[in-house]
Amino acid sequence: MTDAPAVSRPLARSARPWDVLTSTDHKSIGLTYMGAAAVFLGLGGLEALVMRVQLAVPGNRLLSGETYDRFLTMHGTTMIFFVLLPLLLGFTNYLLPLQLGARDMAFPRLNALSLWLFVGGGVLLYLSPFTGAPSQGWFSYAPLSETGFTPQRGVDLWSAALIVSGYGTTLTGVNVLVTGARLRARGMLFKRMPMFAWMTWVNGFIILFALPCLTAVLLMLEVDRLLGAGLFTRGDPVLWQHYFWLFGHPEIYLLILPAWGLISEIIPVFSRKPIFGYEFVAWSTVAIAFLSFAVYAHHMFAVGLAWPVELAFGMSSMLIAIPTGIKVFNWLATMWKGSVRYTLPMLYAAAFIVQFTFGGVTGVSFAVVPIDWQLTDTYYVVAHFHYVLFGGSLFAALAGLHYLYPKITGRFLNERLGRWGFWLNVVGFNGVFLVQHLLGLMGMPRRVYTYPDLPGWGILNLISTVGGFILGIGLLVLLVNLIRSRTHGEVAGRDPWNGWTLEWLTQSPPAEGNFALLPPLHSRRPLWDLKHPDDMDHVRPRRHDKQGHGHIREEERGHR
Ligand code: HEM
Ligand SMILES: [Cu+2]
């Protein structure tokens, strides 16, 4: 390997802790997003454990139904809007400019504004318990969320929280789109963008078109609640659901695209093969972005839509499984005959593939309308979306965290502790949610605070609760590792994983401005070219060019 040229400037001035408050640097902003997400994960996780304790045994009367609903609403809202979203926005902020060879995002100050709008939203949400926590569930169906049924002020704070943080996210969407369009380094054509950069860029469109639907419908709800307009009470009660799910389904993709991006970086690097079928992965992402809007009413099969409408949405939902399945096959084909290194990031990525596919398959079963009618609002649904969101998105984010930690801190995470954390998380997560498929099939409804002692219900729920505590311990082990390795971890250097994309060229942690000098970019793997001047991707004769097919190169076999 030829050594990379000196490319980073030293830090302009030493960083002070309070600099995060005023920083407009994309890395600082990205890390603040991630730190905030970790705090909210603690809160949302505790709320989940309270619910799981309540559900541990049949007939439990620890919480009242109303209190359970409040925990449920705070948990769902927190996990979706204040854990997964900021975590993935954090990765986007941190990694996108580095991968593009840019100094920062296109609008650094707007970026800081987005961050603080998000934080403000989080504060508003957690002020709501003081005025009566919201209890209408995360999708807040009107008229249930109107003052007649849910009078407490907490609902208004809940809406305000989502409006304020939603503006922040929308602005981030703008920032991402302009950054990807305008700030790619010279030579980084669209068709050479690293997969993470490409997917987060496409995600910018989803943000831009989906978030305003939520903001609009929340404003309408507040017009009803505060001014008594009656849009949803005297108007159409199904109107809310159309708006909400036109936002809500793309939102799920918004939480999965950056996760796929991370996986699409990690699997090639640890299989020592370029991603199999780059073009397929890239274009299937675009297909999914479009389709994610075209499937939204599959959340509404039970409200009594006209049958041609149900048929159309059932079919579009099956359709979206195709580009999604393509991705899974591409990842597997990338690993196929590669020299796979099961490092911590790769372990999490492998768990992601298994769990996400499982969640995807149960998802497709809902596209069959009569099956949906049977299973909607049962624990089967709870199991399904936790497999996608936790087993999928969050595991991918954890893979990304283990992958980028050496870049962010300059040090490795502790391997032993990391493996303990990984296995506790896998056992815990599957322990909580696998059995819930059975509970759902046995007929246990979701959103109930207690249940009768029917055959099998008690023991399966108990297993689920025990799984929750194992998962909690796993996440704590990870937290300890993150903190301890910051000072005690092995020093990692600039390119610990033998990577190919530009973020591994600059020092760890990268200095302000990221790069002083960039190598010429002629291919998708600029660092490969730099390390192998005799075998550069773009000068290989076309007929031998196996890059697109992802075959492993002889010299990469057994390479560490
Ligand atoms: C990334 C992580 C997670 C996300 C995004 C997430 C998301 C959600 C959402 C959206 C709901 C539905 C809320 C509603 O119906 O209004 C929910 C419910 C629930 N979640 Fe999670 N969750 C996560 C992690 C967890 C974990 C780790 C546990 C257990 C230890 C858990 C336990 C529950 C329980 C018990 C319910 C209530 C089910 C019901 O009564 O219908 N969640 N979650
Ligand atoms: Cu959906």
XYZ file of C-alpha atoms and ligand atoms in Angstrom:
604
model
C 0.000 0.000 0.000
C 1.376 3.388 -0.878
C 0.836 5.832 1.897
C -1.810 8.471 1.382
C -0.483 11.991 0.947
C -0.685 14.326 3.898
C -4.142 15.647 3.431
C -5.439 17.085 6.642
C -4.715 20.333 8.299
C -4.180 20.392 12.023
C -7.071 21.694 14.067
C -7.240 25.464 13.818
C -7.788 25.837 17.549
C -8.337 23.433 20.382
C -12.001 22.565 20.815
C -13.786 23.572 23.996
C -16.754 21.549 25.240
C -19.248 24.374 24.791
C -18.195 24.814 21.162
C -20.854 22.280 20.196
C -23.462 24.899 20.992
C -22.227 27.335 18.390
C -20.486 25.033 15.933
C -21.596 24.957 12.330
C -19.162 22.170 11.466
C -21.002 19.186 10.002
C -19.058 16.733 12.147
C -19.866 18.477 15.386
C -23.508 18.802 14.338
C -23.642 15.150 13.342
C -22.196 14.047 16.653
C -24.586 16.276 18.611
C -27.491 14.651 16.772
C -26.148 11.245 17.730
C -25.584 12.246 21.357
C -29.131 13.605 21.596
C -30.446 10.397 20.021
C -28.618 8.390 22.691
C -30.261 10.420 25.471
C -33.686 9.915 23.913
C -32.961 6.218 23.418
C -32.463 6.019 27.166
C -35.812 7.730 27.779
C -37.726 5.775 25.129
C -36.096 2.557 26.324
C -37.146 3.163 29.929
C -40.700 3.850 28.746
C -40.641 0.566 26.836
C -39.430 -1.299 29.918
C -42.223 0.197 32.032
C -44.746 -1.091 29.469
C -43.045 -4.482 29.353
C -43.142 -4.773 33.158
C -46.848 -3.968 33.081
C -47.376 -6.661 30.429
C -45.147 -9.279 32.085
C -48.015 -11.165 33.741
C -51.729 -11.439 32.914
C -54.152 -9.212 34.768
C -51.459 -6.851 36.030
C -52.819 -3.636 37.525
C -49.551 -1.733 38.015
C -50.490 0.975 35.502
C -53.948 2.215 34.635
C -55.058 2.034 31.016
C -54.666 5.794 30.622
C -51.138 5.777 32.069
C -50.162 2.890 29.790
C -51.402 4.870 26.793
C -49.253 7.807 27.840
C -46.156 5.644 28.057
C -47.080 4.108 24.704
C -47.429 7.485 23.009
C -44.250 8.921 24.472
C -42.325 5.758 23.591
C -43.509 5.558 19.976
C -43.001 9.262 19.332
C -39.619 9.322 21.017
C -38.246 6.289 19.210
C -39.380 7.333 15.733
C -38.809 11.086 15.797
C -36.157 11.574 18.448
C -34.042 8.415 18.273
C -33.923 6.882 14.814
C -34.377 10.087 12.863
C -31.631 12.109 14.602
C -29.343 9.102 14.736
C -29.536 8.731 10.966
C -29.393 12.488 10.404
C -26.302 12.390 12.572
C -24.651 9.851 10.280
C -25.777 11.850 7.259
C -24.266 15.038 8.609
C -21.065 13.414 9.679
C -20.403 11.258 6.670
C -21.961 12.898 3.609
C -19.479 15.780 3.184
C -16.554 13.471 4.000
C -17.611 10.943 1.383
C -18.135 13.657 -1.219
C -14.808 15.268 -0.529
C -16.508 18.466 0.658
C -15.509 20.828 3.433
C -18.954 20.995 4.987
C -22.648 20.850 4.157
C -23.913 23.382 1.640
C -25.508 25.632 4.282
C -23.659 25.204 7.570
C -25.680 27.769 9.517
C -28.968 26.389 8.306
C -27.628 23.050 9.423
C -27.044 24.359 12.938
C -30.567 25.818 12.904
C -31.959 22.391 11.954
C -30.128 20.802 14.840
C -31.410 23.261 17.419
C -34.965 23.095 16.066
C -34.721 19.371 16.571
C -33.429 19.767 20.123
C -36.167 22.327 20.824
C -38.753 19.836 19.591
C -37.384 17.183 21.919
C -37.576 19.560 24.877
C -41.193 20.418 24.014
C -42.093 16.734 23.872
C -40.636 16.098 27.301
C -42.367 19.147 28.769
C -45.687 17.574 27.808
C -45.939 15.235 30.833
C -46.125 18.346 33.033
C -49.360 19.353 31.350
C -50.718 15.810 30.978
C -48.748 13.575 28.658
C -50.325 12.797 25.289
C -52.131 9.451 25.189
C -53.490 9.290 21.658
C -50.752 7.024 20.223
C -47.944 8.038 17.895
C -50.207 8.309 14.865
C -52.632 10.471 16.771
C -55.753 9.659 14.770
C -58.190 12.578 14.690
C -60.915 12.824 15.933
C -59.482 10.711 18.782
C -56.807 13.372 19.273
C -59.372 16.191 19.376
C -60.154 17.956 22.665
C -63.382 16.014 23.076
C -61.497 12.751 23.548
C -57.992 13.805 24.562
C -58.358 17.107 26.371
C -54.939 17.375 28.043
C -52.615 20.178 26.890
C -49.854 17.640 26.392
C -51.315 16.845 22.987
C -50.678 20.445 21.898
C -47.115 20.267 23.134
C -46.763 16.951 21.307
C -47.920 18.603 18.054
C -45.690 21.595 18.642
C -42.736 19.269 19.227
C -43.283 17.556 15.896
C -43.934 20.788 14.010
C -40.782 22.453 15.327
C -38.496 19.461 14.862
C -40.189 18.743 11.522
C -39.134 22.130 10.187
C -35.600 21.308 11.234
C -35.719 18.003 9.383
C -37.194 19.587 6.263
C -34.368 22.116 6.200
C -31.884 19.275 6.570
C -33.496 17.719 3.503
C -32.788 20.890 1.533
C -29.244 20.951 2.824
C -28.609 17.337 1.868
C -30.002 17.816 -1.627
C -27.920 20.904 -2.349
C -24.813 19.357 -0.823
C -25.114 16.244 -2.978
C -25.889 18.231 -6.094
C -23.282 20.975 -5.728
C -20.469 19.983 -3.413
C -19.190 16.735 -4.870
C -15.446 16.912 -5.343
C -14.082 17.269 -8.852
C -14.363 13.917 -10.585
C -17.003 12.529 -8.248
C -19.753 11.991 -10.782
C -23.175 10.877 -9.603
C -22.393 7.393 -10.864
C -19.279 7.293 -8.713
C -20.895 8.371 -5.471
C -20.380 6.023 -2.546
C -23.584 4.145 -1.781
C -24.181 5.861 1.541
C -23.891 9.272 -0.077
C -26.207 8.254 -2.898
C -28.861 6.834 -0.594
C -28.852 9.774 1.784
C -29.094 12.103 -1.185
C -32.154 10.275 -2.515
C -33.443 10.403 1.032
C -33.347 14.188 0.814
C -36.226 13.998 -1.662
C -38.266 11.818 0.644
C -37.724 14.276 3.479
C -38.676 17.207 1.296
C -41.959 15.709 0.111
C -43.049 13.700 3.136
C -42.394 15.955 6.114
C -44.641 18.824 4.944
C -47.630 16.438 4.934
C -47.106 15.875 8.633
C -46.551 19.542 9.385
C -49.722 20.458 7.496
C -51.910 17.924 9.226
C -50.543 18.845 12.652
C -51.342 22.493 11.994
C -54.852 21.434 10.988
C -55.213 19.506 14.226
C -54.162 22.555 16.206
C -56.613 24.733 14.286
C -59.240 22.272 15.482
C -57.989 21.981 19.038
C -57.214 25.621 19.731
C -59.745 27.400 17.499
C -62.519 24.803 17.273
C -62.580 24.678 13.480
C -63.852 21.083 13.386
C -61.884 20.015 10.304
C -61.801 16.435 11.475
C -64.911 16.356 13.656
C -67.438 17.993 11.360
C -65.307 17.178 8.326
C -63.959 13.833 7.252
C -62.582 11.605 10.021
C -60.535 9.595 7.509
C -58.844 12.745 6.218
C -56.274 12.591 9.009
C -55.272 9.086 8.062
C -54.648 10.029 4.450
C -52.390 12.923 5.409
C -50.716 11.050 8.183
C -49.833 7.947 6.209
C -48.839 9.903 3.127
C -46.184 11.146 5.485
C -45.965 8.034 7.646
C -45.037 5.390 5.156
C -42.306 7.406 3.417
C -41.112 8.197 6.940
C -40.322 4.532 7.453
C -38.187 4.601 4.314
C -36.646 7.806 5.522
C -35.515 5.796 8.530
C -34.233 2.911 6.442
C -32.451 4.496 3.450
C -29.480 5.866 5.397
C -29.392 2.534 7.243
C -29.135 0.697 3.929
C -26.442 3.177 2.959
C -24.341 2.241 5.978
C -24.819 -1.453 5.293
C -23.854 -0.930 1.654
C -20.556 0.595 2.802
C -19.763 -1.944 5.485
C -20.468 -5.194 3.648
C -18.144 -4.514 0.680
C -15.291 -3.307 2.886
C -15.449 -6.355 5.154
C -15.993 -8.776 2.273
C -13.109 -7.223 0.335
C -15.287 -6.912 -2.771
C -16.926 -3.927 -4.424
C -20.681 -3.962 -3.978
C -22.387 -6.412 -6.297
C -24.501 -4.642 -8.918
C -23.871 -1.009 -7.955
C -26.368 0.208 -10.560
C -29.098 -2.090 -9.296
C -28.605 -0.964 -5.747
C -28.587 2.681 -6.833
C -31.659 2.535 -9.048
C -33.678 0.314 -6.754
C -33.229 3.073 -4.168
C -34.831 5.570 -6.523
C -37.676 3.147 -7.241
C -38.265 2.738 -3.547
C -38.295 6.474 -2.956
C -41.116 6.835 -5.492
C -43.022 3.773 -4.398
C -42.822 4.711 -0.737
C -45.444 7.379 -1.450
C -47.535 5.046 -3.591
C -48.161 2.439 -0.916
C -49.305 4.633 1.960
C -52.927 3.458 2.203
C -51.839 -0.056 3.133
C -52.070 1.305 6.672
C -55.768 1.917 6.104
C -57.108 -1.396 4.802
C -59.305 -1.714 7.859
C -61.061 1.676 7.560
C -63.236 0.501 4.676
C -61.753 1.959 1.499
C -63.354 1.002 -1.814
C -62.095 -2.403 -2.941
C -60.316 -1.184 -6.114
C -58.361 1.192 -3.890
C -57.441 -1.606 -1.507
C -56.423 -3.779 -4.427
C -54.222 -1.051 -5.896
C -52.472 -0.349 -2.612
C -52.086 -4.055 -1.898
C -50.404 -4.496 -5.249
C -48.129 -1.493 -4.934
C -47.071 -2.786 -1.522
C -46.091 -6.111 -2.998
C -44.282 -4.266 -5.752
C -42.063 -2.368 -3.332
C -40.801 -5.690 -2.010
C -39.010 -6.217 -5.323
C -36.490 -3.364 -5.191
C -36.100 -4.065 -1.475
C -35.390 -7.724 -2.135
C -32.893 -6.725 -4.833
C -30.861 -4.973 -2.168
C -30.801 -7.983 0.100
C -29.626 -10.171 -2.787
C -26.957 -7.632 -3.696
C -25.578 -7.629 -0.164
C -25.548 -11.407 -0.033
C -23.922 -11.595 -3.462
C -21.281 -9.153 -2.253
C -20.458 -11.454 0.645
C -20.599 -14.545 -1.559
C -17.072 -15.889 -2.056
C -15.655 -12.762 -0.496
C -13.097 -12.971 2.268
C -15.474 -11.905 4.974
C -14.030 -10.471 8.186
C -16.491 -10.731 11.070
C -15.445 -7.608 12.861
C -17.942 -5.803 15.103
C -19.415 -3.647 12.304
C -19.812 -6.717 10.101
C -21.483 -8.712 12.878
C -24.076 -5.985 13.292
C -24.488 -5.789 9.518
C -25.087 -9.545 9.298
C -27.661 -9.360 12.101
C -29.254 -6.492 10.226
C -29.674 -8.565 7.055
C -31.341 -11.447 8.875
C -33.629 -9.339 11.050
C -34.525 -6.787 8.416
C -35.416 -9.521 5.924
C -37.597 -11.166 8.538
C -39.402 -7.889 9.200
C -39.753 -7.340 5.465
C -41.328 -10.731 4.902
C -43.938 -10.244 7.640
C -44.545 -6.832 6.073
C -45.339 -8.318 2.686
C -47.893 -10.585 4.336
C -49.878 -7.464 5.272
C -50.076 -6.479 1.612
C -52.574 -9.319 1.234
C -55.657 -7.391 2.276
C -57.585 -10.190 4.041
C -54.480 -11.109 6.038
C -54.188 -7.487 7.057
C -57.816 -7.442 8.191
C -57.095 -10.467 10.320
C -53.841 -9.277 11.864
C -54.168 -5.509 11.996
C -53.913 -4.114 15.515
C -52.495 -7.340 16.894
C -49.061 -7.992 18.343
C -48.044 -9.397 14.959
C -47.916 -5.776 13.776
C -45.915 -4.713 16.824
C -43.445 -7.515 16.101
C -43.271 -6.611 12.406
C -42.455 -2.943 12.769
C -39.987 -3.475 15.594
C -38.154 -5.973 13.387
C -37.909 -3.355 10.662
C -37.133 -0.373 12.863
C -35.051 -1.905 15.628
C -33.761 -5.113 14.051
C -33.256 -3.190 10.801
C -32.617 0.549 11.172
C -31.190 0.575 14.675
C -28.943 -2.440 14.117
C -27.663 -0.793 10.921
C -26.989 2.383 12.866
C -25.084 0.347 15.450
C -23.115 -1.263 12.627
C -22.348 2.239 11.381
C -21.358 3.369 14.845
C -18.860 0.530 15.252
C -17.575 1.220 11.739
C -17.104 4.958 12.170
C -16.010 5.032 15.801
C -12.312 4.868 14.873
C -12.834 7.760 12.448
C -14.785 9.810 14.969
C -12.464 9.262 17.932
C -9.229 7.956 16.456
C -9.535 4.811 18.578
C -11.000 1.322 18.255
C -13.865 0.081 20.377
C -12.946 -2.717 22.737
C -13.490 -5.974 20.872
C -14.409 -8.196 23.853
C -16.876 -5.736 25.311
C -18.179 -5.116 21.816
C -18.902 -8.801 21.272
C -20.630 -9.095 24.627
C -22.774 -6.124 23.726
C -23.547 -7.544 20.304
C -24.733 -10.925 21.535
C -26.755 -9.429 24.388
C -28.424 -7.107 21.898
C -29.192 -9.890 19.432
C -30.540 -12.264 22.081
C -32.412 -9.470 23.835
C -33.960 -7.996 20.715
C -35.140 -11.318 19.302
C -36.248 -12.348 22.770
C -38.577 -9.362 22.990
C -40.086 -9.476 19.552
C -39.927 -13.000 18.066
C -42.585 -14.349 20.445
C -44.843 -11.400 19.673
C -45.524 -12.864 16.234
C -47.076 -15.843 17.992
C -49.003 -13.629 20.404
C -50.423 -11.738 17.446
C -51.412 -14.908 15.639
C -53.031 -16.085 18.861
C -55.113 -12.931 18.804
C -53.522 -10.624 21.365
C -54.464 -7.073 20.384
C -51.888 -4.267 20.486
C -52.350 -1.172 22.629
C -53.869 -3.040 25.562
C -52.565 -2.352 29.059
C -53.461 -5.766 30.403
C -54.811 -9.090 29.197
C -56.606 -12.202 30.488
C -54.787 -15.420 31.382
C -55.435 -17.259 28.125
C -53.366 -20.367 27.288
C -49.807 -19.359 26.383
C -50.274 -15.604 26.663
C -48.651 -15.226 30.071
C -45.474 -17.170 29.351
C -44.859 -15.565 25.940
C -45.317 -12.104 27.402
C -42.952 -12.952 30.235
C -40.302 -14.083 27.732
C -40.775 -10.792 25.899
C -40.259 -8.779 29.069
C -37.144 -10.723 30.085
C -35.801 -10.106 26.564
C -36.335 -6.395 27.144
C -34.055 -6.415 30.157
C -31.372 -8.398 28.347
C -31.526 -5.842 25.537
C -31.264 -3.035 28.068
C -28.098 -4.600 29.513
C -26.682 -5.038 25.997
C -27.180 -1.366 25.221
C -25.570 -0.400 28.535
C -22.528 -2.555 27.728
C -22.302 -0.717 24.405
C -22.521 2.630 26.191
C -19.709 1.664 28.576
C -17.614 0.606 25.596
C -18.270 3.885 23.782
C -17.179 5.906 26.798
C -14.247 3.747 27.882
C -12.704 3.278 24.454
C -12.614 7.021 23.929
C -9.604 7.147 26.263
C -8.558 3.493 26.549
C -9.108 2.134 23.033
C -6.321 1.053 20.732
C -5.177 3.885 18.456
C -6.741 3.423 15.030
C -5.042 5.704 12.553
C -6.656 7.208 9.503
C -7.665 4.045 7.660
C -8.209 1.220 10.152
C -10.447 -0.960 7.966
C -8.529 -0.627 4.707
C -11.404 1.390 3.238
C -11.989 2.747 -0.248
C -13.971 5.929 0.147
C -12.685 9.404 0.907
C -13.566 9.532 4.607
C -10.699 7.089 5.243
C -8.192 9.387 3.579
C -8.339 12.134 6.137
C -6.985 11.961 9.674
C -9.005 10.523 12.560
C -10.777 12.551 13.810
C -10.889 14.742 10.708
C -9.804 18.335 11.152
C -11.983 21.328 10.401
C -12.376 21.603 6.645
C -11.824 17.825 6.286
C -9.356 17.760 3.395
C -6.445 19.967 2.391
C -5.818 17.987 -0.765
C -7.799 15.388 -2.645
C -6.449 12.693 -4.939
C -7.731 12.632 -8.527
C -11.068 10.826 -8.621
C -11.488 8.447 -11.524
C -13.516 5.610 -10.061
C -15.860 4.604 -7.269
C -12.961 3.581 -5.096
C -10.471 6.447 -5.003
C -8.519 4.926 -2.128
C -8.135 1.639 -3.936
C -6.642 3.538 -6.851
C -4.340 5.397 -4.517
C -3.131 2.232 -2.833
C -2.809 0.230 -6.057
C -1.420 2.577 -8.714
C -0.545 -0.453 -10.847
C -4.113 -1.790 -10.784
C -6.436 1.184 -10.754
C -10.137 0.509 -11.166
C -10.605 2.788 -14.167
C -7.617 1.608 -16.192
C -8.474 -2.074 -16.025
C -9.447 -3.211 -19.528
C -13.188 -3.232 -19.818
C -13.616 -6.902 -20.614
C -11.685 -7.870 -17.498
C -13.422 -5.294 -15.417
C -15.209 -7.385 -12.889
C -15.933 -4.471 -10.635
C -19.568 -4.284 -11.600
C -19.965 -7.983 -10.918
C -18.279 -7.741 -7.599
C -15.805 -10.570 -8.063
C -13.067 -10.661 -5.525
C -9.599 -9.837 -6.730
C -6.825 -12.300 -6.120
C -4.813 -9.761 -4.175
C -7.735 -9.066 -1.878
C -8.125 -12.652 -0.792
C -7.304 -13.010 2.873
C -6.324 -9.349 2.971
C -6.711 -7.733 6.359
C -35.674 1.740 17.527
C -36.375 1.310 18.493
C -37.875 1.337 18.621
C -38.803 1.976 17.866
C -38.596 2.856 16.642
C -40.086 1.701 18.450
C -41.285 2.183 17.976
C -42.519 1.913 18.513
C -43.763 2.427 18.030
C -43.924 3.372 16.849
C -44.739 1.919 18.800
C -46.225 2.147 18.621
C -46.713 3.201 19.490
C -48.170 3.419 19.236
O -48.886 2.434 18.965
O -48.594 4.587 19.307
C -44.121 1.069 19.775
C -44.812 0.365 20.739
C -44.214 -0.435 21.692
N -42.868 -0.711 21.808
Fe -41.411 0.077 20.681
N -39.917 0.891 19.536
C -38.583 0.635 19.671
C -37.983 -0.154 20.639
C -38.658 -0.885 21.598
C -38.055 -1.754 22.574
C -36.567 -1.996 22.715
C -39.059 -2.298 23.306
C -39.046 -3.292 24.458
C -38.086 -3.493 25.286
C -40.291 -1.765 22.809
C -41.520 -2.073 23.329
C -42.701 -1.557 22.880
C -43.980 -1.826 23.495
C -44.237 -2.687 24.717
C -44.934 -1.131 22.740
C -46.426 -1.077 22.972
C -47.145 -2.103 22.157
C -48.624 -1.912 22.299
O -49.136 -1.832 23.426
O -49.276 -1.847 21.259
N -40.017 -0.909 21.770
N -42.759 1.076 19.588
Cu -46.355 1.456 5.349
